[in-house]
mmCIF file with all atom_site columns, C-alpha atoms in Angstrom:
data_model
loop_
_atom_site.group_PDB
_atom_site.id
_atom_site.type_symbol
_atom_site.label_atom_id
_atom_site.label_alt_id
_atom_site.label_comp_id
_atom_site.label_asym_id
_atom_site.label_entity_id
_atom_site.label_seq_id
_atom_site.pdbx_PDB_ins_code
_atom_site.Cartn_x
_atom_site.Cartn_y
_atom_site.Cartn_z
_atom_site.occupancy
_atom_site.B_iso_or_equiv
_atom_site.pdbx_formal_charge
_atom_site.auth_seq_id
_atom_site.auth_comp_id
_atom_site.auth_asym_id
_atom_site.auth_atom_id
_atom_site.pdbx_PDB_model_num
ATOM 1   C CA . MET A 1 1   ? 0.030  0.021  0.016   1.00 47.00 ? 1   MET A CA 1
ATOM 2   C CA . LYS A 1 2   ? 2.867  2.352  0.808   1.00 51.00 ? 2   LYS A CA 1
ATOM 3   C CA . GLN A 1 3   ? 4.496  1.610  -2.436  1.00 52.00 ? 3   GLN A CA 1
ATOM 4   C CA . VAL A 1 4   ? 1.313  2.400  -4.322  1.00 37.00 ? 4   VAL A CA 1
ATOM 5   C CA . THR A 1 5   ? 0.899  5.648  -2.475  1.00 43.00 ? 5   THR A CA 1
ATOM 6   C CA . LYS A 1 6   ? 4.446  6.652  -3.376  1.00 46.00 ? 6   LYS A CA 1
ATOM 7   C CA . LEU A 1 7   ? 3.902  5.829  -7.056  1.00 42.00 ? 7   LEU A CA 1
ATOM 8   C CA . ALA A 1 8   ? 0.611  7.798  -7.016  1.00 38.00 ? 8   ALA A CA 1
ATOM 9   C CA . LEU A 1 9   ? 2.351  10.855 -5.392  1.00 45.00 ? 9   LEU A CA 1
ATOM 10  C CA . ALA A 1 10  ? 5.178  10.629 -8.032  1.00 45.00 ? 10  ALA A CA 1
ATOM 11  C CA . ALA A 1 11  ? 2.656  10.499 -10.760 1.00 40.00 ? 11  ALA A CA 1
ATOM 12  C CA . VAL A 1 12  ? 0.825  13.509 -9.527  1.00 42.00 ? 12  VAL A CA 1
ATOM 13  C CA . VAL A 1 13  ? 4.040  15.487 -9.255  1.00 47.00 ? 13  VAL A CA 1
ATOM 14  C CA . ALA A 1 14  ? 5.174  14.392 -12.752 1.00 47.00 ? 14  ALA A CA 1
ATOM 15  C CA . GLY A 1 15  ? 1.748  15.421 -14.073 1.00 47.00 ? 15  GLY A CA 1
ATOM 16  C CA . MET A 1 16  ? 2.047  18.915 -12.496 1.00 48.00 ? 16  MET A CA 1
ATOM 17  C CA . ALA A 1 17  ? 5.524  19.305 -13.989 1.00 49.00 ? 17  ALA A CA 1
ATOM 18  C CA . VAL A 1 18  ? 4.341  18.244 -17.509 1.00 53.00 ? 18  VAL A CA 1
ATOM 19  C CA . ASN A 1 19  ? 1.210  20.621 -17.447 1.00 59.00 ? 19  ASN A CA 1
ATOM 20  C CA . ALA A 1 20  ? 2.989  23.669 -16.019 1.00 74.00 ? 20  ALA A CA 1
ATOM 21  C CA . ALA A 1 21  ? 3.460  26.756 -18.230 1.00 74.00 ? 21  ALA A CA 1
ATOM 22  C CA . ALA A 1 22  ? 6.876  27.250 -19.827 1.00 88.00 ? 22  ALA A CA 1
ATOM 23  C CA . TYR A 1 23  ? 9.297  30.001 -18.731 1.00 92.00 ? 23  TYR A CA 1
ATOM 24  C CA . GLU A 1 24  ? 9.245  32.717 -21.384 1.00 94.00 ? 24  GLU A CA 1
ATOM 25  C CA . GLN A 1 25  ? 10.913 36.126 -22.083 1.00 96.00 ? 25  GLN A CA 1
ATOM 26  C CA . GLY A 1 26  ? 9.615  38.865 -19.783 1.00 96.00 ? 26  GLY A CA 1
ATOM 27  C CA . ASP A 1 27  ? 8.683  36.526 -16.989 1.00 97.00 ? 27  ASP A CA 1
ATOM 28  C CA . TRP A 1 28  ? 9.639  37.505 -13.307 1.00 98.00 ? 28  TRP A CA 1
ATOM 29  C CA . ILE A 1 29  ? 10.389 34.657 -10.858 1.00 98.00 ? 29  ILE A CA 1
ATOM 30  C CA . LEU A 1 30  ? 10.698 35.154 -7.208  1.00 98.00 ? 30  LEU A CA 1
ATOM 31  C CA . ARG A 1 31  ? 12.404 32.457 -5.203  1.00 99.00 ? 31  ARG A CA 1
ATOM 32  C CA . ALA A 1 32  ? 12.583 32.281 -1.393  1.00 98.00 ? 32  ALA A CA 1
ATOM 33  C CA . GLY A 1 33  ? 13.686 29.652 1.108   1.00 98.00 ? 33  GLY A CA 1
ATOM 34  C CA . ALA A 1 34  ? 16.392 28.583 3.461   1.00 98.00 ? 34  ALA A CA 1
ATOM 35  C CA . VAL A 1 35  ? 19.902 29.221 2.272   1.00 98.00 ? 35  VAL A CA 1
ATOM 36  C CA . THR A 1 36  ? 23.087 27.704 3.967   1.00 98.00 ? 36  THR A CA 1
ATOM 37  C CA . VAL A 1 37  ? 26.610 29.251 3.721   1.00 98.00 ? 37  VAL A CA 1
ATOM 38  C CA . ALA A 1 38  ? 29.036 26.469 4.224   1.00 98.00 ? 38  ALA A CA 1
ATOM 39  C CA . PRO A 1 39  ? 32.633 27.854 4.026   1.00 97.00 ? 39  PRO A CA 1
ATOM 40  C CA . ASP A 1 40  ? 35.434 25.744 2.503   1.00 96.00 ? 40  ASP A CA 1
ATOM 41  C CA . GLU A 1 41  ? 37.979 27.901 4.123   1.00 93.00 ? 41  GLU A CA 1
ATOM 42  C CA . ASP A 1 42  ? 41.779 27.958 3.657   1.00 93.00 ? 42  ASP A CA 1
ATOM 43  C CA . SER A 1 43  ? 43.655 30.287 6.192   1.00 93.00 ? 43  SER A CA 1
ATOM 44  C CA . ASP A 1 44  ? 47.167 31.541 6.443   1.00 92.00 ? 44  ASP A CA 1
ATOM 45  C CA . SER A 1 45  ? 48.961 30.850 9.668   1.00 91.00 ? 45  SER A CA 1
ATOM 46  C CA . ILE A 1 46  ? 48.633 33.499 12.485  1.00 89.00 ? 46  ILE A CA 1
ATOM 47  C CA . VAL A 1 47  ? 52.035 34.698 13.556  1.00 90.00 ? 47  VAL A CA 1
ATOM 48  C CA . LEU A 1 48  ? 52.038 36.354 16.916  1.00 87.00 ? 48  LEU A CA 1
ATOM 49  C CA . PRO A 1 49  ? 54.914 38.783 17.817  1.00 84.00 ? 49  PRO A CA 1
ATOM 50  C CA . THR A 1 50  ? 56.191 36.839 20.817  1.00 84.00 ? 50  THR A CA 1
ATOM 51  C CA . ALA A 1 51  ? 59.830 35.853 21.364  1.00 75.00 ? 51  ALA A CA 1
ATOM 52  C CA . PRO A 1 52  ? 60.153 33.462 19.666  1.00 86.00 ? 52  PRO A CA 1
ATOM 53  C CA . PRO A 1 53  ? 57.104 34.065 17.444  1.00 86.00 ? 53  PRO A CA 1
ATOM 54  C CA . THR A 1 54  ? 54.020 31.987 18.218  1.00 86.00 ? 54  THR A CA 1
ATOM 55  C CA . VAL A 1 55  ? 52.619 30.441 15.108  1.00 89.00 ? 55  VAL A CA 1
ATOM 56  C CA . LEU A 1 56  ? 49.021 29.290 15.001  1.00 88.00 ? 56  LEU A CA 1
ATOM 57  C CA . PRO A 1 57  ? 47.685 27.076 12.143  1.00 89.00 ? 57  PRO A CA 1
ATOM 58  C CA . GLY A 1 58  ? 44.894 29.422 10.995  1.00 90.00 ? 58  GLY A CA 1
ATOM 59  C CA . VAL A 1 59  ? 41.187 29.664 11.639  1.00 94.00 ? 59  VAL A CA 1
ATOM 60  C CA . SER A 1 60  ? 37.970 27.819 10.762  1.00 95.00 ? 60  SER A CA 1
ATOM 61  C CA . VAL A 1 61  ? 34.553 29.333 10.035  1.00 96.00 ? 61  VAL A CA 1
ATOM 62  C CA . ASP A 1 62  ? 31.384 27.521 10.876  1.00 97.00 ? 62  ASP A CA 1
ATOM 63  C CA . ASN A 1 63  ? 28.148 27.328 8.702   1.00 98.00 ? 63  ASN A CA 1
ATOM 64  C CA . ASP A 1 64  ? 25.066 29.521 9.013   1.00 98.00 ? 64  ASP A CA 1
ATOM 65  C CA . THR A 1 65  ? 21.477 29.337 7.544   1.00 98.00 ? 65  THR A CA 1
ATOM 66  C CA . GLN A 1 66  ? 19.323 32.318 6.784   1.00 98.00 ? 66  GLN A CA 1
ATOM 67  C CA . LEU A 1 67  ? 16.271 33.274 4.702   1.00 98.00 ? 67  LEU A CA 1
ATOM 68  C CA . SER A 1 68  ? 16.826 33.773 1.024   1.00 98.00 ? 68  SER A CA 1
ATOM 69  C CA . ILE A 1 69  ? 15.109 36.222 -1.462  1.00 98.00 ? 69  ILE A CA 1
ATOM 70  C CA . ILE A 1 70  ? 16.132 35.540 -5.094  1.00 98.00 ? 70  ILE A CA 1
ATOM 71  C CA . PRO A 1 71  ? 14.412 37.634 -7.886  1.00 99.00 ? 71  PRO A CA 1
ATOM 72  C CA . VAL A 1 72  ? 14.985 36.361 -11.502 1.00 99.00 ? 72  VAL A CA 1
ATOM 73  C CA . TYR A 1 73  ? 14.149 38.186 -14.747 1.00 99.00 ? 73  TYR A CA 1
ATOM 74  C CA . MET A 1 74  ? 13.802 36.130 -17.998 1.00 98.00 ? 74  MET A CA 1
ATOM 75  C CA . VAL A 1 75  ? 15.653 38.232 -20.647 1.00 98.00 ? 75  VAL A CA 1
ATOM 76  C CA . THR A 1 76  ? 14.908 35.600 -23.298 1.00 97.00 ? 76  THR A CA 1
ATOM 77  C CA . ASP A 1 77  ? 13.148 32.197 -23.108 1.00 97.00 ? 77  ASP A CA 1
ATOM 78  C CA . ASN A 1 78  ? 16.572 30.705 -22.312 1.00 97.00 ? 78  ASN A CA 1
ATOM 79  C CA . TRP A 1 79  ? 18.622 33.474 -20.567 1.00 98.00 ? 79  TRP A CA 1
ATOM 80  C CA . ALA A 1 80  ? 17.902 35.198 -17.327 1.00 98.00 ? 80  ALA A CA 1
ATOM 81  C CA . ILE A 1 81  ? 19.412 37.591 -14.738 1.00 99.00 ? 81  ILE A CA 1
ATOM 82  C CA . GLU A 1 82  ? 19.382 36.462 -11.092 1.00 99.00 ? 82  GLU A CA 1
ATOM 83  C CA . VAL A 1 83  ? 20.152 38.308 -7.792  1.00 98.00 ? 83  VAL A CA 1
ATOM 84  C CA . LEU A 1 84  ? 20.894 36.173 -4.723  1.00 98.00 ? 84  LEU A CA 1
ATOM 85  C CA . ALA A 1 85  ? 20.016 38.135 -1.572  1.00 98.00 ? 85  ALA A CA 1
ATOM 86  C CA . ALA A 1 86  ? 19.504 36.979 2.035   1.00 98.00 ? 86  ALA A CA 1
ATOM 87  C CA . THR A 1 87  ? 19.180 38.039 5.584   1.00 98.00 ? 87  THR A CA 1
ATOM 88  C CA . PRO A 1 88  ? 22.664 38.676 7.211   1.00 98.00 ? 88  PRO A CA 1
ATOM 89  C CA . PHE A 1 89  ? 24.768 35.579 7.885   1.00 98.00 ? 89  PHE A CA 1
ATOM 90  C CA . GLU A 1 90  ? 26.652 35.250 11.219  1.00 98.00 ? 90  GLU A CA 1
ATOM 91  C CA . HIS A 1 91  ? 29.647 32.959 11.637  1.00 97.00 ? 91  HIS A CA 1
ATOM 92  C CA . ASP A 1 92  ? 31.684 31.966 14.577  1.00 97.00 ? 92  ASP A CA 1
ATOM 93  C CA . ILE A 1 93  ? 35.471 31.868 13.911  1.00 96.00 ? 93  ILE A CA 1
ATOM 94  C CA . THR A 1 94  ? 37.770 29.351 15.843  1.00 95.00 ? 94  THR A CA 1
ATOM 95  C CA . VAL A 1 95  ? 41.548 29.282 15.995  1.00 94.00 ? 95  VAL A CA 1
ATOM 96  C CA . ASP A 1 96  ? 42.689 25.961 14.535  1.00 91.00 ? 96  ASP A CA 1
ATOM 97  C CA . GLY A 1 97  ? 45.001 23.713 16.566  1.00 85.00 ? 97  GLY A CA 1
ATOM 98  C CA . VAL A 1 98  ? 44.071 25.141 20.006  1.00 87.00 ? 98  VAL A CA 1
ATOM 99  C CA . GLY A 1 99  ? 40.284 25.410 19.431  1.00 88.00 ? 99  GLY A CA 1
ATOM 100 C CA . ILE A 1 100 ? 40.119 28.919 20.921  1.00 90.00 ? 100 ILE A CA 1
ATOM 101 C CA . PRO A 1 101 ? 36.925 30.847 19.876  1.00 95.00 ? 101 PRO A CA 1
ATOM 102 C CA . ALA A 1 102 ? 38.390 33.840 17.943  1.00 93.00 ? 102 ALA A CA 1
ATOM 103 C CA . GLY A 1 103 ? 35.242 35.763 17.417  1.00 95.00 ? 103 GLY A CA 1
ATOM 104 C CA . SER A 1 104 ? 32.328 36.375 15.108  1.00 97.00 ? 104 SER A CA 1
ATOM 105 C CA . ILE A 1 105 ? 31.299 38.210 11.915  1.00 97.00 ? 105 ILE A CA 1
ATOM 106 C CA . LYS A 1 106 ? 28.243 39.029 9.990   1.00 97.00 ? 106 LYS A CA 1
ATOM 107 C CA . HIS A 1 107 ? 28.108 39.474 6.304   1.00 97.00 ? 107 HIS A CA 1
ATOM 108 C CA . LEU A 1 108 ? 25.819 39.969 3.248   1.00 96.00 ? 108 LEU A CA 1
ATOM 109 C CA . PRO A 1 109 ? 26.963 38.300 -0.033  1.00 94.00 ? 109 PRO A CA 1
ATOM 110 C CA . PRO A 1 110 ? 24.814 39.601 -2.891  1.00 97.00 ? 110 PRO A CA 1
ATOM 111 C CA . THR A 1 111 ? 25.490 37.691 -6.058  1.00 98.00 ? 111 THR A CA 1
ATOM 112 C CA . VAL A 1 112 ? 24.372 38.708 -9.524  1.00 99.00 ? 112 VAL A CA 1
ATOM 113 C CA . SER A 1 113 ? 24.437 35.839 -12.144 1.00 98.00 ? 113 SER A CA 1
ATOM 114 C CA . MET A 1 114 ? 23.527 35.277 -15.823 1.00 99.00 ? 114 MET A CA 1
ATOM 115 C CA . GLN A 1 115 ? 21.639 32.013 -16.012 1.00 99.00 ? 115 GLN A CA 1
ATOM 116 C CA . TRP A 1 116 ? 20.938 29.665 -18.935 1.00 98.00 ? 116 TRP A CA 1
ATOM 117 C CA . TYR A 1 117 ? 17.766 27.559 -18.972 1.00 98.00 ? 117 TYR A CA 1
ATOM 118 C CA . PRO A 1 118 ? 18.212 24.665 -21.556 1.00 97.00 ? 118 PRO A CA 1
ATOM 119 C CA . ARG A 1 119 ? 14.448 23.951 -21.411 1.00 92.00 ? 119 ARG A CA 1
ATOM 120 C CA . GLY A 1 120 ? 13.319 27.619 -21.605 1.00 87.00 ? 120 GLY A CA 1
ATOM 121 C CA . GLY A 1 121 ? 10.048 27.849 -23.590 1.00 86.00 ? 121 GLY A CA 1
ATOM 122 C CA . GLN A 1 122 ? 9.219  24.216 -22.833 1.00 93.00 ? 122 GLN A CA 1
ATOM 123 C CA . LYS A 1 123 ? 6.795  22.901 -20.190 1.00 92.00 ? 123 LYS A CA 1
ATOM 124 C CA . GLY A 1 124 ? 8.034  20.931 -17.127 1.00 94.00 ? 124 GLY A CA 1
ATOM 125 C CA . TRP A 1 125 ? 11.143 20.945 -14.991 1.00 96.00 ? 125 TRP A CA 1
ATOM 126 C CA . GLN A 1 126 ? 13.470 23.865 -15.465 1.00 97.00 ? 126 GLN A CA 1
ATOM 127 C CA . PRO A 1 127 ? 17.137 23.105 -14.894 1.00 98.00 ? 127 PRO A CA 1
ATOM 128 C CA . TYR A 1 128 ? 19.574 25.902 -15.125 1.00 98.00 ? 128 TYR A CA 1
ATOM 129 C CA . VAL A 1 129 ? 23.267 26.836 -14.785 1.00 99.00 ? 129 VAL A CA 1
ATOM 130 C CA . GLY A 1 130 ? 24.735 30.323 -14.003 1.00 98.00 ? 130 GLY A CA 1
ATOM 131 C CA . ALA A 1 131 ? 27.816 32.411 -13.565 1.00 99.00 ? 131 ALA A CA 1
ATOM 132 C CA . GLY A 1 132 ? 28.322 35.844 -12.170 1.00 98.00 ? 132 GLY A CA 1
ATOM 133 C CA . VAL A 1 133 ? 29.936 38.137 -9.504  1.00 99.00 ? 133 VAL A CA 1
ATOM 134 C CA . ASN A 1 134 ? 29.766 38.467 -5.891  1.00 98.00 ? 134 ASN A CA 1
ATOM 135 C CA . TYR A 1 135 ? 30.435 41.278 -3.405  1.00 98.00 ? 135 TYR A CA 1
ATOM 136 C CA . THR A 1 136 ? 30.516 40.278 0.149   1.00 98.00 ? 136 THR A CA 1
ATOM 137 C CA . PHE A 1 137 ? 30.019 43.042 2.836   1.00 97.00 ? 137 PHE A CA 1
ATOM 138 C CA . ILE A 1 138 ? 31.629 41.933 6.133   1.00 97.00 ? 138 ILE A CA 1
ATOM 139 C CA . PHE A 1 139 ? 30.477 43.817 9.306   1.00 97.00 ? 139 PHE A CA 1
ATOM 140 C CA . ASP A 1 140 ? 29.869 43.645 13.023  1.00 97.00 ? 140 ASP A CA 1
ATOM 141 C CA . GLU A 1 141 ? 33.194 41.801 13.667  1.00 96.00 ? 141 GLU A CA 1
ATOM 142 C CA . LYS A 1 142 ? 33.615 40.864 17.334  1.00 96.00 ? 142 LYS A CA 1
ATOM 143 C CA . VAL A 1 143 ? 36.674 39.454 19.322  1.00 94.00 ? 143 VAL A CA 1
ATOM 144 C CA . ASP A 1 144 ? 35.763 36.558 21.668  1.00 94.00 ? 144 ASP A CA 1
ATOM 145 C CA . PRO A 1 145 ? 36.751 36.966 25.228  1.00 94.00 ? 145 PRO A CA 1
ATOM 146 C CA . ALA A 1 146 ? 38.738 33.662 24.968  1.00 93.00 ? 146 ALA A CA 1
ATOM 147 C CA . LEU A 1 147 ? 40.947 35.157 22.264  1.00 90.00 ? 147 LEU A CA 1
ATOM 148 C CA . ALA A 1 148 ? 41.263 38.442 24.135  1.00 90.00 ? 148 ALA A CA 1
ATOM 149 C CA . GLY A 1 149 ? 42.335 36.622 27.265  1.00 92.00 ? 149 GLY A CA 1
ATOM 150 C CA . ALA A 1 150 ? 45.001 34.481 25.169  1.00 89.00 ? 150 ALA A CA 1
ATOM 151 C CA . LEU A 1 151 ? 46.389 37.717 23.597  1.00 88.00 ? 151 LEU A CA 1
ATOM 152 C CA . ASN A 1 152 ? 46.681 39.224 27.030  1.00 89.00 ? 152 ASN A CA 1
ATOM 153 C CA . GLY A 1 153 ? 48.593 36.270 28.360  1.00 88.00 ? 153 GLY A CA 1
ATOM 154 C CA . LEU A 1 154 ? 50.901 36.021 25.254  1.00 84.00 ? 154 LEU A CA 1
ATOM 155 C CA . LEU A 1 155 ? 51.474 39.640 24.354  1.00 86.00 ? 155 LEU A CA 1
ATOM 156 C CA . GLY A 1 156 ? 50.242 41.604 27.404  1.00 86.00 ? 156 GLY A CA 1
ATOM 157 C CA . ALA A 1 157 ? 47.535 43.169 25.274  1.00 85.00 ? 157 ALA A CA 1
ATOM 158 C CA . THR A 1 158 ? 44.731 44.818 27.149  1.00 88.00 ? 158 THR A CA 1
ATOM 159 C CA . GLU A 1 159 ? 42.661 45.735 23.997  1.00 90.00 ? 159 GLU A CA 1
ATOM 160 C CA . ALA A 1 160 ? 41.801 43.721 20.918  1.00 91.00 ? 160 ALA A CA 1
ATOM 161 C CA . ASP A 1 161 ? 39.775 44.411 17.795  1.00 93.00 ? 161 ASP A CA 1
ATOM 162 C CA . LEU A 1 162 ? 38.962 42.180 14.792  1.00 94.00 ? 162 LEU A CA 1
ATOM 163 C CA . SER A 1 163 ? 38.289 43.332 11.244  1.00 95.00 ? 163 SER A CA 1
ATOM 164 C CA . LEU A 1 164 ? 37.914 41.619 7.910   1.00 96.00 ? 164 LEU A CA 1
ATOM 165 C CA . ASP A 1 165 ? 38.076 43.303 4.449   1.00 97.00 ? 165 ASP A CA 1
ATOM 166 C CA . ASP A 1 166 ? 35.071 43.136 2.160   1.00 98.00 ? 166 ASP A CA 1
ATOM 167 C CA . SER A 1 167 ? 35.451 40.787 -0.919  1.00 97.00 ? 167 SER A CA 1
ATOM 168 C CA . PHE A 1 168 ? 34.731 40.847 -4.651  1.00 98.00 ? 168 PHE A CA 1
ATOM 169 C CA . GLY A 1 169 ? 34.858 37.519 -6.569  1.00 98.00 ? 169 GLY A CA 1
ATOM 170 C CA . LEU A 1 170 ? 33.272 35.122 -9.073  1.00 98.00 ? 170 LEU A CA 1
ATOM 171 C CA . ALA A 1 171 ? 30.371 32.719 -8.560  1.00 99.00 ? 171 ALA A CA 1
ATOM 172 C CA . ALA A 1 172 ? 29.080 29.747 -10.364 1.00 99.00 ? 172 ALA A CA 1
ATOM 173 C CA . GLN A 1 173 ? 25.738 27.854 -9.719  1.00 99.00 ? 173 GLN A CA 1
ATOM 174 C CA . VAL A 1 174 ? 23.365 25.003 -10.837 1.00 99.00 ? 174 VAL A CA 1
ATOM 175 C CA . GLY A 1 175 ? 19.735 24.683 -9.893  1.00 98.00 ? 175 GLY A CA 1
ATOM 176 C CA . VAL A 1 176 ? 16.331 23.460 -10.830 1.00 98.00 ? 176 VAL A CA 1
ATOM 177 C CA . ASP A 1 177 ? 12.693 24.636 -10.519 1.00 98.00 ? 177 ASP A CA 1
ATOM 178 C CA . ILE A 1 178 ? 10.174 21.641 -10.210 1.00 97.00 ? 178 ILE A CA 1
ATOM 179 C CA . PRO A 1 179 ? 6.760  23.059 -11.197 1.00 97.00 ? 179 PRO A CA 1
ATOM 180 C CA . LEU A 1 180 ? 3.749  22.467 -8.982  1.00 96.00 ? 180 LEU A CA 1
ATOM 181 C CA . SER A 1 181 ? 1.396  24.635 -11.088 1.00 94.00 ? 181 SER A CA 1
ATOM 182 C CA . ASP A 1 182 ? 1.553  27.394 -13.716 1.00 92.00 ? 182 ASP A CA 1
ATOM 183 C CA . ASN A 1 183 ? 2.956  29.747 -11.140 1.00 94.00 ? 183 ASN A CA 1
ATOM 184 C CA . TRP A 1 184 ? 4.378  27.724 -8.264  1.00 97.00 ? 184 TRP A CA 1
ATOM 185 C CA . ALA A 1 185 ? 7.434  25.510 -8.116  1.00 98.00 ? 185 ALA A CA 1
ATOM 186 C CA . ILE A 1 186 ? 9.923  23.930 -5.814  1.00 98.00 ? 186 ILE A CA 1
ATOM 187 C CA . ASN A 1 187 ? 13.473 25.249 -6.121  1.00 98.00 ? 187 ASN A CA 1
ATOM 188 C CA . ALA A 1 188 ? 16.842 23.779 -5.189  1.00 98.00 ? 188 ALA A CA 1
ATOM 189 C CA . ALA A 1 189 ? 20.145 25.378 -6.073  1.00 99.00 ? 189 ALA A CA 1
ATOM 190 C CA . VAL A 1 190 ? 23.736 25.316 -5.124  1.00 99.00 ? 190 VAL A CA 1
ATOM 191 C CA . TRP A 1 191 ? 26.507 28.016 -5.619  1.00 99.00 ? 191 TRP A CA 1
ATOM 192 C CA . TYR A 1 192 ? 30.217 28.141 -5.243  1.00 98.00 ? 192 TYR A CA 1
ATOM 193 C CA . ILE A 1 193 ? 31.343 31.573 -4.359  1.00 98.00 ? 193 ILE A CA 1
ATOM 194 C CA . ASP A 1 194 ? 35.026 32.967 -4.397  1.00 98.00 ? 194 ASP A CA 1
ATOM 195 C CA . ILE A 1 195 ? 35.314 35.092 -1.074  1.00 97.00 ? 195 ILE A CA 1
ATOM 196 C CA . ASP A 1 196 ? 38.807 36.114 -0.187  1.00 97.00 ? 196 ASP A CA 1
ATOM 197 C CA . THR A 1 197 ? 39.535 38.463 2.688   1.00 96.00 ? 197 THR A CA 1
ATOM 198 C CA . THR A 1 198 ? 42.234 39.701 4.895   1.00 96.00 ? 198 THR A CA 1
ATOM 199 C CA . ALA A 1 199 ? 41.709 39.476 8.610   1.00 96.00 ? 199 ALA A CA 1
ATOM 200 C CA . LYS A 1 200 ? 43.392 41.880 11.066  1.00 94.00 ? 200 LYS A CA 1
ATOM 201 C CA . ILE A 1 201 ? 43.704 41.467 14.821  1.00 92.00 ? 201 ILE A CA 1
ATOM 202 C CA . ARG A 1 202 ? 44.550 44.914 16.242  1.00 92.00 ? 202 ARG A CA 1
ATOM 203 C CA . THR A 1 203 ? 45.796 45.240 19.753  1.00 89.00 ? 203 THR A CA 1
ATOM 204 C CA . ASP A 1 204 ? 47.367 47.990 21.824  1.00 88.00 ? 204 ASP A CA 1
ATOM 205 C CA . VAL A 1 205 ? 50.770 46.304 21.319  1.00 86.00 ? 205 VAL A CA 1
ATOM 206 C CA . GLY A 1 206 ? 50.557 45.649 17.505  1.00 84.00 ? 206 GLY A CA 1
ATOM 207 C CA . THR A 1 207 ? 48.511 44.358 14.535  1.00 89.00 ? 207 THR A CA 1
ATOM 208 C CA . VAL A 1 208 ? 48.404 40.817 13.148  1.00 90.00 ? 208 VAL A CA 1
ATOM 209 C CA . ALA A 1 209 ? 47.142 40.264 9.656   1.00 92.00 ? 209 ALA A CA 1
ATOM 210 C CA . PHE A 1 210 ? 46.538 37.144 7.697   1.00 94.00 ? 210 PHE A CA 1
ATOM 211 C CA . ASP A 1 211 ? 44.586 36.033 4.519   1.00 95.00 ? 211 ASP A CA 1
ATOM 212 C CA . VAL A 1 212 ? 41.471 33.804 4.713   1.00 95.00 ? 212 VAL A CA 1
ATOM 213 C CA . ASP A 1 213 ? 39.955 32.179 1.645   1.00 96.00 ? 213 ASP A CA 1
ATOM 214 C CA . ILE A 1 214 ? 36.366 31.521 2.785   1.00 95.00 ? 214 ILE A CA 1
ATOM 215 C CA . ASP A 1 215 ? 35.176 30.187 -0.604  1.00 96.00 ? 215 ASP A CA 1
ATOM 216 C CA . PRO A 1 216 ? 31.809 28.793 0.593   1.00 98.00 ? 216 PRO A CA 1
ATOM 217 C CA . TRP A 1 217 ? 29.326 26.373 -0.983  1.00 98.00 ? 217 TRP A CA 1
ATOM 218 C CA . VAL A 1 218 ? 25.936 27.937 -0.773  1.00 98.00 ? 218 VAL A CA 1
ATOM 219 C CA . TYR A 1 219 ? 22.731 25.744 -0.764  1.00 98.00 ? 219 TYR A CA 1
ATOM 220 C CA . ASN A 1 220 ? 19.240 26.838 -1.192  1.00 99.00 ? 220 ASN A CA 1
ATOM 221 C CA . VAL A 1 221 ? 15.874 25.033 -0.931  1.00 99.00 ? 221 VAL A CA 1
ATOM 222 C CA . GLY A 1 222 ? 12.544 26.810 -1.201  1.00 98.00 ? 222 GLY A CA 1
ATOM 223 C CA . ILE A 1 223 ? 9.678  27.739 -3.366  1.00 98.00 ? 223 ILE A CA 1
ATOM 224 C CA . ALA A 1 224 ? 9.418  29.822 -6.514  1.00 98.00 ? 224 ALA A CA 1
ATOM 225 C CA . TYR A 1 225 ? 6.579  31.942 -7.930  1.00 98.00 ? 225 TYR A CA 1
ATOM 226 C CA . ARG A 1 226 ? 6.397  33.011 -11.496 1.00 96.00 ? 226 ARG A CA 1
ATOM 227 C CA . PHE A 1 227 ? 4.635  36.357 -12.335 1.00 91.00 ? 227 PHE A CA 1
#
């Protein structure tokens, strides 16, 4: 009975996809859902000016999930422009090797892409690929008390501040809209975004700078509405 139910549900979804209207030039599509930024980071070592120098392996950046808002405009039946936007992401940063919490940051990574829809103008599923550019705004950087305490013990620093530069880079994506009706669809998409930044830890006894390639995979699952 369960197998019959699954087959019936699959048939209904397939029927919806076949009967849904095709994407066409001039259509607006609004996607929204849950988007996860999963950094695939690579960090330079952190060299503290002790005698001899203290070398830490680098940092790790954790994942975060927020709400996505993704407008799309069909320039032709097959080509579209998309803007990936979301509520601000917040990531905790940890010093590798010693596991000390370093701090946290927030960022907004708006990404503009040109997309190609191979089945544009046809009914049914709408897979797509895209490429574009990203500008990541990094703000509200905070030093964790654990790092501040470690810097005090190693350097005698009584003040500490964390900052990361904004980033400009390329992005690539794949995705699909699975129609539920003429206007509604389920969307799933993944991006790879080039986000490279320089982190600076400023203290009252000096500044330490190191490069961090965040380079996240970004995953979105949600709904889409075609106007």
